[in-house]
mmCIF file with all atom_site columns, C-alpha atoms and ligand atoms in Angstrom:
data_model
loop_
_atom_site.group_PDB
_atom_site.id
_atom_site.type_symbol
_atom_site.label_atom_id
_atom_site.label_alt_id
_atom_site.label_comp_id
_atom_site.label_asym_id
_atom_site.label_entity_id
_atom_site.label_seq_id
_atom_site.pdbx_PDB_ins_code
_atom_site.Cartn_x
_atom_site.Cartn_y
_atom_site.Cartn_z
_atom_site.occupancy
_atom_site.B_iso_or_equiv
_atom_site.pdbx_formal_charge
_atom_site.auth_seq_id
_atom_site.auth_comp_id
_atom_site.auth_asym_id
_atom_site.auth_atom_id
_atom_site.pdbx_PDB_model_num
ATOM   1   C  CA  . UNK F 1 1   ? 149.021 34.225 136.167 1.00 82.00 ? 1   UNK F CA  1
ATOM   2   C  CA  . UNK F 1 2   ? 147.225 33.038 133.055 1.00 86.00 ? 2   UNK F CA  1
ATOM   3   C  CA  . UNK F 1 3   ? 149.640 31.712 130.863 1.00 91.00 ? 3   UNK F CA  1
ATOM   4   C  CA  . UNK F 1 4   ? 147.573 30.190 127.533 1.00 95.00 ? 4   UNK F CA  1
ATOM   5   C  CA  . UNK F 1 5   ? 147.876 32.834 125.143 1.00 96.00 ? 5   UNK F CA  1
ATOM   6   C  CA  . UNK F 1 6   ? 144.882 31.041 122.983 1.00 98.00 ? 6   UNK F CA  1
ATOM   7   C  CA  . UNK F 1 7   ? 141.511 31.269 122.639 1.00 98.00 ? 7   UNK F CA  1
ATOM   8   C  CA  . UNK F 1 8   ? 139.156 28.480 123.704 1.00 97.00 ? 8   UNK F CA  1
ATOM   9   C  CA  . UNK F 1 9   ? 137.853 28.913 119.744 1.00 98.00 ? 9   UNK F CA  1
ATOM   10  C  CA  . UNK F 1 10  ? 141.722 28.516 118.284 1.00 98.00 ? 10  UNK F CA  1
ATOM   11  C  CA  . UNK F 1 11  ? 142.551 26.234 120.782 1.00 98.00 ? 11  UNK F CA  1
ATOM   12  C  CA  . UNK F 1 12  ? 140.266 23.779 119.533 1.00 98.00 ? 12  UNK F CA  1
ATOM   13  C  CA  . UNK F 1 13  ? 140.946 24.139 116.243 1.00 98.00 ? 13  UNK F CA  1
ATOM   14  C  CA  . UNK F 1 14  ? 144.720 23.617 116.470 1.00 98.00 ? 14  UNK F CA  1
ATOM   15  C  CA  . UNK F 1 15  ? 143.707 20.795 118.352 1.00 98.00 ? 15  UNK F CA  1
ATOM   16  C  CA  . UNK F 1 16  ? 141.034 19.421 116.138 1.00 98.00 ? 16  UNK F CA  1
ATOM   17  C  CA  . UNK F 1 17  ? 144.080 20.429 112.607 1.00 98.00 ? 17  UNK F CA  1
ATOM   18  C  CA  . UNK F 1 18  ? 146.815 18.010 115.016 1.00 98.00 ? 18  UNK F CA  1
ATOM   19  C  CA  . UNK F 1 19  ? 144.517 15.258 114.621 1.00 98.00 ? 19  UNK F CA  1
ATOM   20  C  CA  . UNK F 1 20  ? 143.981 16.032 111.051 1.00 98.00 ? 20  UNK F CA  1
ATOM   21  C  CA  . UNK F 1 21  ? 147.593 16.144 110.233 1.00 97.00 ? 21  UNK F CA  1
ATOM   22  C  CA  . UNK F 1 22  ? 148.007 12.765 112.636 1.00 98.00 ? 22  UNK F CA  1
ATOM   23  C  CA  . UNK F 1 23  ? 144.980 11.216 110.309 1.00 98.00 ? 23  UNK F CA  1
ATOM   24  C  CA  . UNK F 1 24  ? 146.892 12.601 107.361 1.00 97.00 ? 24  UNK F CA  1
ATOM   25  C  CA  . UNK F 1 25  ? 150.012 10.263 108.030 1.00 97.00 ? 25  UNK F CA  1
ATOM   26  C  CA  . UNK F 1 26  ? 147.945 7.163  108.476 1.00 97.00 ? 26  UNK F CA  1
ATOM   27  C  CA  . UNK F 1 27  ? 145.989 7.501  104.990 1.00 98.00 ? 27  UNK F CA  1
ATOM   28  C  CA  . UNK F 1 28  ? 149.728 7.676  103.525 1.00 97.00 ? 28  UNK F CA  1
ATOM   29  C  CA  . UNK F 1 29  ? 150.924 5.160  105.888 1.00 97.00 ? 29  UNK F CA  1
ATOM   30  C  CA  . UNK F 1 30  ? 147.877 2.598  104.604 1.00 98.00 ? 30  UNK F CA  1
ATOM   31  C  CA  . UNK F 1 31  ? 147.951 3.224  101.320 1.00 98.00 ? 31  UNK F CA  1
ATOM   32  C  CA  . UNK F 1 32  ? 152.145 3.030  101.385 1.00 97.00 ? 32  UNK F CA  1
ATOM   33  C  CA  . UNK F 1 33  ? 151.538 -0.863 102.830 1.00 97.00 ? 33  UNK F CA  1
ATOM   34  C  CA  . UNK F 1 34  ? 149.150 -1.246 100.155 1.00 98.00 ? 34  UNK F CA  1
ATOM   35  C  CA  . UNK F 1 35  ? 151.319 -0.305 97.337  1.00 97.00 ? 35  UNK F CA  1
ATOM   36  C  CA  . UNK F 1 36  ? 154.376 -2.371 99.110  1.00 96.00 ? 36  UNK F CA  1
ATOM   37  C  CA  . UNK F 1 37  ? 151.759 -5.630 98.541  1.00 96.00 ? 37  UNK F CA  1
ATOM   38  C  CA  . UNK F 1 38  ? 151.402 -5.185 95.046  1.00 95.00 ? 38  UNK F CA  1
ATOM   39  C  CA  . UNK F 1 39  ? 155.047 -4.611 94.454  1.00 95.00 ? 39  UNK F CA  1
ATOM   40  C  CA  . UNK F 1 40  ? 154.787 -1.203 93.881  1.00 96.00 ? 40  UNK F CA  1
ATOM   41  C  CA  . UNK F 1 41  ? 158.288 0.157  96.123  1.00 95.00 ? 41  UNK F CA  1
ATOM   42  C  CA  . UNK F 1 42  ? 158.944 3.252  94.501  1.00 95.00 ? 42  UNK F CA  1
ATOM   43  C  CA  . UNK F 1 43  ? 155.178 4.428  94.963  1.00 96.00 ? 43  UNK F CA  1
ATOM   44  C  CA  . UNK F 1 44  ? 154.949 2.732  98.752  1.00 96.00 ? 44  UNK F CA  1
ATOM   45  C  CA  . UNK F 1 45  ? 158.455 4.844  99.352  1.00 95.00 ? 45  UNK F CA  1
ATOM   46  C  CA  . UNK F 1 46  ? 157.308 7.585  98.337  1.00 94.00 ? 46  UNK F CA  1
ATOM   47  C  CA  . UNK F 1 47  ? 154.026 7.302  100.613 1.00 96.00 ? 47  UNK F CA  1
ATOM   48  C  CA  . UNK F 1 48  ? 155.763 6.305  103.361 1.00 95.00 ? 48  UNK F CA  1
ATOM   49  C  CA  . UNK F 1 49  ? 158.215 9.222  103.668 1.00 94.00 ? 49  UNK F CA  1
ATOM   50  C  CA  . UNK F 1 50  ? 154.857 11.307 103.525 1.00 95.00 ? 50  UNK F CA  1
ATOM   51  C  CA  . UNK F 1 51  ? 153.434 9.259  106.360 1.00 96.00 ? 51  UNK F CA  1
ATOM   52  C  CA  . UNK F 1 52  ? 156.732 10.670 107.850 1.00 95.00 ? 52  UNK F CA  1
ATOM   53  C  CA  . UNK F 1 53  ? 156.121 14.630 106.770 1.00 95.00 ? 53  UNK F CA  1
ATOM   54  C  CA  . UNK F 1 54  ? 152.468 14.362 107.911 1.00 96.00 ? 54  UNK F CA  1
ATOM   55  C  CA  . UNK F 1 55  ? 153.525 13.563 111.338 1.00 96.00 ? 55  UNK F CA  1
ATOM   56  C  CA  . UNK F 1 56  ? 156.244 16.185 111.003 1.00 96.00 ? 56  UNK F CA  1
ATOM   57  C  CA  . UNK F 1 57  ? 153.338 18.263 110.591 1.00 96.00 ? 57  UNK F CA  1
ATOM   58  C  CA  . UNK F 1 58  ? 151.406 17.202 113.726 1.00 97.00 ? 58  UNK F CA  1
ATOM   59  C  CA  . UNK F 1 59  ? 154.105 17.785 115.754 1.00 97.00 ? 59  UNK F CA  1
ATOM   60  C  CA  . UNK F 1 60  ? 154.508 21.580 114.613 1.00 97.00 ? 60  UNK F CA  1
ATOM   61  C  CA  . UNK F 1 61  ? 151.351 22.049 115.800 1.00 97.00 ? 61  UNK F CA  1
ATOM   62  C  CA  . UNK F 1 62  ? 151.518 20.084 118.823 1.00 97.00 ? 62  UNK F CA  1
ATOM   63  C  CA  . UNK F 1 63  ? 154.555 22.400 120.037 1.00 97.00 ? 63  UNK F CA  1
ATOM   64  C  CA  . UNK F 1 64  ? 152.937 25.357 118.761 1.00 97.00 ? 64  UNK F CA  1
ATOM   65  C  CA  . UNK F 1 65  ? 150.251 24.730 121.472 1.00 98.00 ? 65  UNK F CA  1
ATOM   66  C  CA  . UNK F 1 66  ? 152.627 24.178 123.688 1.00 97.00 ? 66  UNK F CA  1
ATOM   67  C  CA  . UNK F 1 67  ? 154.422 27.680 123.329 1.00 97.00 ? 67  UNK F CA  1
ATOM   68  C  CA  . UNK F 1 68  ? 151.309 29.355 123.756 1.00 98.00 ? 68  UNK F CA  1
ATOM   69  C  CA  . UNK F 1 69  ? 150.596 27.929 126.930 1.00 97.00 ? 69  UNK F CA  1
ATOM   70  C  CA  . UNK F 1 70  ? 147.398 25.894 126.202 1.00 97.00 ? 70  UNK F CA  1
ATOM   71  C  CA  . UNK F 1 71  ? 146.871 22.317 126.114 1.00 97.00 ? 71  UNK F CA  1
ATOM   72  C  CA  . UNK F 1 72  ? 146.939 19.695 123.981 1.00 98.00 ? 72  UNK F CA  1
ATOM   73  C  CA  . UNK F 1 73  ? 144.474 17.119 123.770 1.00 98.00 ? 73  UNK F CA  1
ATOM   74  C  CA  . UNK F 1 74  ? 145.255 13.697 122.238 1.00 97.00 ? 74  UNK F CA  1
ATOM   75  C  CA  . UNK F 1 75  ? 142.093 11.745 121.347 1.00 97.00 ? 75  UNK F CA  1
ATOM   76  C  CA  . UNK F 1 76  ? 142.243 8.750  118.940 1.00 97.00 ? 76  UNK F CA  1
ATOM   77  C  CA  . UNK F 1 77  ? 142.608 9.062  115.055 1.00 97.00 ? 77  UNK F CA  1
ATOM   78  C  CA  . UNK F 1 78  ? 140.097 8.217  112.732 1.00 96.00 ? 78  UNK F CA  1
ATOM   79  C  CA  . UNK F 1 79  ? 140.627 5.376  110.740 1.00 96.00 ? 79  UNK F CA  1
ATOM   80  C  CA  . UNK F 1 80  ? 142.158 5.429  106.978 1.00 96.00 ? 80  UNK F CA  1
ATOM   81  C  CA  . UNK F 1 81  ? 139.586 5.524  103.725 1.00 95.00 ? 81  UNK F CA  1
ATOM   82  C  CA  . UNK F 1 82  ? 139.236 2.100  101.994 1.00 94.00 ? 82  UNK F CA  1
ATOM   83  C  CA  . UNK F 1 83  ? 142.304 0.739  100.093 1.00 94.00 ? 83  UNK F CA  1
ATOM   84  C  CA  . UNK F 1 84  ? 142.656 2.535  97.223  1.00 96.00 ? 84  UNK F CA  1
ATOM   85  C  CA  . UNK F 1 85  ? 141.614 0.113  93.721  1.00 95.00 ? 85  UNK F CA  1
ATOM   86  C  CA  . UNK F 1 86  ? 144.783 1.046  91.624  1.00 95.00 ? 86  UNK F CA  1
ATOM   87  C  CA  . UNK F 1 87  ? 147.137 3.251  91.505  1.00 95.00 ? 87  UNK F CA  1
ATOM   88  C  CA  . UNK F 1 88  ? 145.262 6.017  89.474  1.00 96.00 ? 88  UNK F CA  1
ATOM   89  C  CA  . UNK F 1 89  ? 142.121 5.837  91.956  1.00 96.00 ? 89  UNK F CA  1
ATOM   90  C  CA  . UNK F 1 90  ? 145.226 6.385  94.836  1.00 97.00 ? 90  UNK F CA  1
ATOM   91  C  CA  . UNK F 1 91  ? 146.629 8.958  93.568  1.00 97.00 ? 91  UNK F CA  1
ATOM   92  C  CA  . UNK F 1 92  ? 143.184 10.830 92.908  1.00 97.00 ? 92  UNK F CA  1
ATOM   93  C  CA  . UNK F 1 93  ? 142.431 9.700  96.687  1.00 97.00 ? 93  UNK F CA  1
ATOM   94  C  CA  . UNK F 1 94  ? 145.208 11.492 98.166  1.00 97.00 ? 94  UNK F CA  1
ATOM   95  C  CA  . UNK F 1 95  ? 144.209 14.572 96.048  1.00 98.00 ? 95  UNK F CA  1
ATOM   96  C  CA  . UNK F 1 96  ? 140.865 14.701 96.934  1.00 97.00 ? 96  UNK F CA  1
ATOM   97  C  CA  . UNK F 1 97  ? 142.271 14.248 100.660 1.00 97.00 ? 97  UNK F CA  1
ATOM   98  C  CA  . UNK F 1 98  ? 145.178 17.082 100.239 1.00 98.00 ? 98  UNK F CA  1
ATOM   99  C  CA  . UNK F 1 99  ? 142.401 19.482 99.291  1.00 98.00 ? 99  UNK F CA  1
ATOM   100 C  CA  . UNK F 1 100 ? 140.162 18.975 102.268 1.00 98.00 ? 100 UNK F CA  1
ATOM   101 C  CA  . UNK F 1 101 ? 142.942 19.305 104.328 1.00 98.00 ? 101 UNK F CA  1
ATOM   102 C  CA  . UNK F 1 102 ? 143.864 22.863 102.840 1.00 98.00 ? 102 UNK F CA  1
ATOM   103 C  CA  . UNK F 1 103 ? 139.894 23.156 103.486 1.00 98.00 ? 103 UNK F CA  1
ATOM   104 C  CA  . UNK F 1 104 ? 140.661 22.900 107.753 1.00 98.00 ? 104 UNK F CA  1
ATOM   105 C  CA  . UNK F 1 105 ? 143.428 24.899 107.262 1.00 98.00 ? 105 UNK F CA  1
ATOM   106 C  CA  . UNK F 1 106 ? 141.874 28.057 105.492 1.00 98.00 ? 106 UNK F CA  1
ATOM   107 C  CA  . UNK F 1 107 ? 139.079 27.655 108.583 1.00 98.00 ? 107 UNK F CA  1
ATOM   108 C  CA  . UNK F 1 108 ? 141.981 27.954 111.149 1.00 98.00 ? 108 UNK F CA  1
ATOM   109 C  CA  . UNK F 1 109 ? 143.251 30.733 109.048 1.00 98.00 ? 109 UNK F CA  1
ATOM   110 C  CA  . UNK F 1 110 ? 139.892 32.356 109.149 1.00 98.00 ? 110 UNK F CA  1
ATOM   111 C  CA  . UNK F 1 111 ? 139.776 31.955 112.635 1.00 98.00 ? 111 UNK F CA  1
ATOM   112 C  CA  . UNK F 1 112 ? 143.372 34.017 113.546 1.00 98.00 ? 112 UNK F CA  1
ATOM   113 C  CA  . UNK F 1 113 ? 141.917 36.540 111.083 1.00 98.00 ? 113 UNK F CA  1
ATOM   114 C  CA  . UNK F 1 114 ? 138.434 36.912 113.002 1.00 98.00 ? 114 UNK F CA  1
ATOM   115 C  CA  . UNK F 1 115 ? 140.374 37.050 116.383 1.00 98.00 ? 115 UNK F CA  1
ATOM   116 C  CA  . UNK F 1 116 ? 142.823 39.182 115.382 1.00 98.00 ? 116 UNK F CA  1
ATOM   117 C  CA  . UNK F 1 117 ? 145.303 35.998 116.732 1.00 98.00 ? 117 UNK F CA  1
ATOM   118 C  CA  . UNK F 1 118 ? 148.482 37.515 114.678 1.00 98.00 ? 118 UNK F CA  1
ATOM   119 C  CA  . UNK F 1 119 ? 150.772 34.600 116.519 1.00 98.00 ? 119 UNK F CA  1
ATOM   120 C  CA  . UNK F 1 120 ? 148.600 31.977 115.045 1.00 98.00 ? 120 UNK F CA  1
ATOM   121 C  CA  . UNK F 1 121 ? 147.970 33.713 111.262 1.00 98.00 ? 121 UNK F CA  1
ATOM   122 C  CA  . UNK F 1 122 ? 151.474 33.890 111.013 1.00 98.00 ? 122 UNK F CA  1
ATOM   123 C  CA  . UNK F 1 123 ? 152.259 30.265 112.135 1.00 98.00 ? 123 UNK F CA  1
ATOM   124 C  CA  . UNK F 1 124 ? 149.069 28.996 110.095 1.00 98.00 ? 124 UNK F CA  1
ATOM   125 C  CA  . UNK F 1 125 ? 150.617 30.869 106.584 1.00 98.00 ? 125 UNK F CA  1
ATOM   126 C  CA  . UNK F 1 126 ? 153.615 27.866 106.752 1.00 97.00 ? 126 UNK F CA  1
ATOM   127 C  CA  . UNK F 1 127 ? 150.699 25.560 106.523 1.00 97.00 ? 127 UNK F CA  1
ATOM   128 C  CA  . UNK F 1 128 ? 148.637 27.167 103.536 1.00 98.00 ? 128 UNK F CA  1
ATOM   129 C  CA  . UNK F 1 129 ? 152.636 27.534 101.473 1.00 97.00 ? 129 UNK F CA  1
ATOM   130 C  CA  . UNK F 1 130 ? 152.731 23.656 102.276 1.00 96.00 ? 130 UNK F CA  1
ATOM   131 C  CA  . UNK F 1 131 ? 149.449 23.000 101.271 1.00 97.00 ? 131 UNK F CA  1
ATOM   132 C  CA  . UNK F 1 132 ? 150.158 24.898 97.601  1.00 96.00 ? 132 UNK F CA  1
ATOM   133 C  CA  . UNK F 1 133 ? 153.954 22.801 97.420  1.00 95.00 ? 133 UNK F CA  1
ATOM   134 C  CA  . UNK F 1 134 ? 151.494 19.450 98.359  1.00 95.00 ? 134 UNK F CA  1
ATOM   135 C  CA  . UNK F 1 135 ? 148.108 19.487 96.267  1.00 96.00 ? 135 UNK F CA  1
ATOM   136 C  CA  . UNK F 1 136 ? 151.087 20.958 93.381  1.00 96.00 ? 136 UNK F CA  1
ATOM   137 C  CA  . UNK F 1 137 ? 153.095 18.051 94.117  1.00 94.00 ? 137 UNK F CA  1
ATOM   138 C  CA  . UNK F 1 138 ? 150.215 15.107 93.791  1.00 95.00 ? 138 UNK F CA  1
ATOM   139 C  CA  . UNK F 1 139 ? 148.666 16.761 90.640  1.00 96.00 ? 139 UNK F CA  1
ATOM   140 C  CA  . UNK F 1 140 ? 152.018 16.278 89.199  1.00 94.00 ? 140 UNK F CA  1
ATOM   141 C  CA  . UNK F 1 141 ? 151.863 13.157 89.892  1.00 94.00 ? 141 UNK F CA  1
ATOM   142 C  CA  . UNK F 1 142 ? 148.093 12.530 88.294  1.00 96.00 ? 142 UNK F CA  1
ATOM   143 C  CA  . UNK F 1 143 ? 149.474 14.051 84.930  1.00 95.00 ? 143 UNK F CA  1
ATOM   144 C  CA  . UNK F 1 144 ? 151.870 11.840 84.521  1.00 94.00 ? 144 UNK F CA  1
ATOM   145 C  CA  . UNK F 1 145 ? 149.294 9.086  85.485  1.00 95.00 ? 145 UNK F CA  1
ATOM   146 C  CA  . UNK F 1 146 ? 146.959 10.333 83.171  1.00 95.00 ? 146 UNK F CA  1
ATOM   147 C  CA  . UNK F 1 147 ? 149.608 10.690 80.345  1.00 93.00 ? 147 UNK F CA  1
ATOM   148 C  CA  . UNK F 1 148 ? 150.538 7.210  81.122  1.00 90.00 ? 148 UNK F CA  1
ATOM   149 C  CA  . UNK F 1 149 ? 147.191 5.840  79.996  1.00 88.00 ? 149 UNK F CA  1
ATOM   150 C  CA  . UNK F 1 150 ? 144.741 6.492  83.722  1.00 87.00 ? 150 UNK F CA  1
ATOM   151 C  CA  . UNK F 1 151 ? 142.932 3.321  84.839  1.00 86.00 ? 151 UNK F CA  1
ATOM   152 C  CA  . UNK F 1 152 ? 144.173 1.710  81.445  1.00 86.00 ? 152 UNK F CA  1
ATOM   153 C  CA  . UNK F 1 153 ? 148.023 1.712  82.266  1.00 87.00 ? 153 UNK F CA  1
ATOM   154 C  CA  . UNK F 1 154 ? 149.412 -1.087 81.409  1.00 90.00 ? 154 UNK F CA  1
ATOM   155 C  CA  . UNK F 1 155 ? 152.190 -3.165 83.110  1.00 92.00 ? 155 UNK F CA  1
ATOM   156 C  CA  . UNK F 1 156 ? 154.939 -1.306 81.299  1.00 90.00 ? 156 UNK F CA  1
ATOM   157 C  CA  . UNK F 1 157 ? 153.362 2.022  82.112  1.00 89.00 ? 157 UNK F CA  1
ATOM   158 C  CA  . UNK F 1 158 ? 153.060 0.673  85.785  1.00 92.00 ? 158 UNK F CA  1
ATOM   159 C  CA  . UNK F 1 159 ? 156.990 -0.331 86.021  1.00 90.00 ? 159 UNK F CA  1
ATOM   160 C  CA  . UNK F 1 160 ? 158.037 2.970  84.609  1.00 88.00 ? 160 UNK F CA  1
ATOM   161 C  CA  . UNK F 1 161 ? 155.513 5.171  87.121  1.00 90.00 ? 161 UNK F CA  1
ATOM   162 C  CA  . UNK F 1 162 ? 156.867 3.402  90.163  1.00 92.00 ? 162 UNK F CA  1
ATOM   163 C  CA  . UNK F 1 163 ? 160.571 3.493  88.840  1.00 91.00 ? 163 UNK F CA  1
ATOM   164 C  CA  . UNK F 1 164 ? 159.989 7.177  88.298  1.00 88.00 ? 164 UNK F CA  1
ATOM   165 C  CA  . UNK F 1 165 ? 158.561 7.594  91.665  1.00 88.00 ? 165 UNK F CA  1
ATOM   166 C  CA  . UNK F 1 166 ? 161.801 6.232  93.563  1.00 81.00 ? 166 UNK F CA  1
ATOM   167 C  CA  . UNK F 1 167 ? 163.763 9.137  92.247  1.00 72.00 ? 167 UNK F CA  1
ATOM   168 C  CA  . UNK F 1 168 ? 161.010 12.074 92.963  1.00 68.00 ? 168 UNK F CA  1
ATOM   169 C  CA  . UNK F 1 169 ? 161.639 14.485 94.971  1.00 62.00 ? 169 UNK F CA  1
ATOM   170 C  CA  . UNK F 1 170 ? 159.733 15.016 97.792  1.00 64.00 ? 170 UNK F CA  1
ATOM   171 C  CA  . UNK F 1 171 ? 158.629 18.544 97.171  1.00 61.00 ? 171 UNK F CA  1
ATOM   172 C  CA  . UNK F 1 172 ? 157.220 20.685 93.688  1.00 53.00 ? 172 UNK F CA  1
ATOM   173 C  CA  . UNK F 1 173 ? 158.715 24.184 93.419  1.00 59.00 ? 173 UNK F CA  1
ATOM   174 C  CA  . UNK F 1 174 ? 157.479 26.450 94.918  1.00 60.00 ? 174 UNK F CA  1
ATOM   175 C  CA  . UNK F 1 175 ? 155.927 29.198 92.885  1.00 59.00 ? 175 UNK F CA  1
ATOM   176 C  CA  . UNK F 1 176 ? 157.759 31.958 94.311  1.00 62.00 ? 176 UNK F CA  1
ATOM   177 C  CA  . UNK F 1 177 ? 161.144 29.896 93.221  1.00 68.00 ? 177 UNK F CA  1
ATOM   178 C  CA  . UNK F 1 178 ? 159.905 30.238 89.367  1.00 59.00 ? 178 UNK F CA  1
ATOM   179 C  CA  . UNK F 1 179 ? 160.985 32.857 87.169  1.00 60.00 ? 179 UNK F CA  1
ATOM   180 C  CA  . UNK F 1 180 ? 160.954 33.052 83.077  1.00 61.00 ? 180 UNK F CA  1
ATOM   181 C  CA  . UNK F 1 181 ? 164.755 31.509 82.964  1.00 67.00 ? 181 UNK F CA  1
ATOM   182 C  CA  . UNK F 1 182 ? 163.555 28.406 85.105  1.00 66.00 ? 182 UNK F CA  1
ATOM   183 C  CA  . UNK F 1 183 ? 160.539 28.247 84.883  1.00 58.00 ? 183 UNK F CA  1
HETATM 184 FE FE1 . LIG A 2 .   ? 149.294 17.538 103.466 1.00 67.02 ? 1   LIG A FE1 1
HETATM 185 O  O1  . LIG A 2 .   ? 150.316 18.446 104.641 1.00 67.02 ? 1   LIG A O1  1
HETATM 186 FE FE2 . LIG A 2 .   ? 149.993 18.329 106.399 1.00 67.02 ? 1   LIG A FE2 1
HETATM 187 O  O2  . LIG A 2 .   ? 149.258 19.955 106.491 1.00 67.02 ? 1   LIG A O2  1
#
């Protein structure tokens, strides 16, 4: 009895998104370390913990393969982007990099759609509510950058990001969690 419940077509692209997410954790994981060298622990904390989510996320999808029977193929992880240059061209980074990522999701989403793969829409829509809660999360985080002076922050701008950073939360709002009261 044929027990893989995926297409060849989905199959892959789960496949190809678990390396993505894996890839994911290692850009946070190397520019976390890189922070951590200049000093910066509230902003290498904060990276490192979503080092820690990323891989969270590869192992969803890992075990989602799993339940439907196919298989799961681990092949190595492209390496990390350059270090970033400071911590506005960092943050930017990881935006630029949040976006593609919501890029290969909305393909896998596509995909479901196409084959009609209701399983896999439905598992992929936790994805696209991250991605919002994620790119939301990181612009956030450029604003205040970019309130705080951009490339020109200064060392007291610096101290006061990073301290900031410690106490963050991990996750923005979600938009469906907003109403006119609170917003
Ligand atoms: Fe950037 O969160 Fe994974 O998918």
């Amino acid at each position: 009895m044929n027990k893989n419940r995926l297409s060849k077509t989905i199959a892959a692209g789960l496949n190809l998104q678990m390396t993505n997410e894996a890839h994911a954790s290692q850009i946070y994981l190397s520019y976390g370390a890189w922070a951590d060298n200049y000093g910066f622990v509230g902003v290498a904390n904060f990276l490192f913990r979503h080092a820690e989510e990323e891989r969270n996320h590869m192992m969803k999808i890992v075990e989602y393969i799993l339940k439907r029977g196919a298989e799961v193929h681990i092949t190595s992880i492209p390496a990390p982007p350059e270090k970033p240059e400071n911590i506005n061209n960092c943050f930017q980074a990881i935006f630029k990099h949040e976006v593609e990522n919501t890029q290969e999701i909305y393909k896998l989403v596509k995909m479901s759609l196409d084959e009609e793969d209701w399983a896999t829409w439905n598992f992929m829509q936790w994805f696209v509510k991250e991605q919002v809660e994620e790119e939301t999360m990181v612009l956030n985080l450029l604003n205040k950058i970019k309130i705080a002076g951009g490339e020109k922050m200064n060392g007291n701008d610096l101290y006061v990001f990073d301290k900031d950073l410690e106490k963050t939360t991990d996750e923005a709002r979600s938009a469906i969690d907003v109403t006119a009261v609170n917003p």
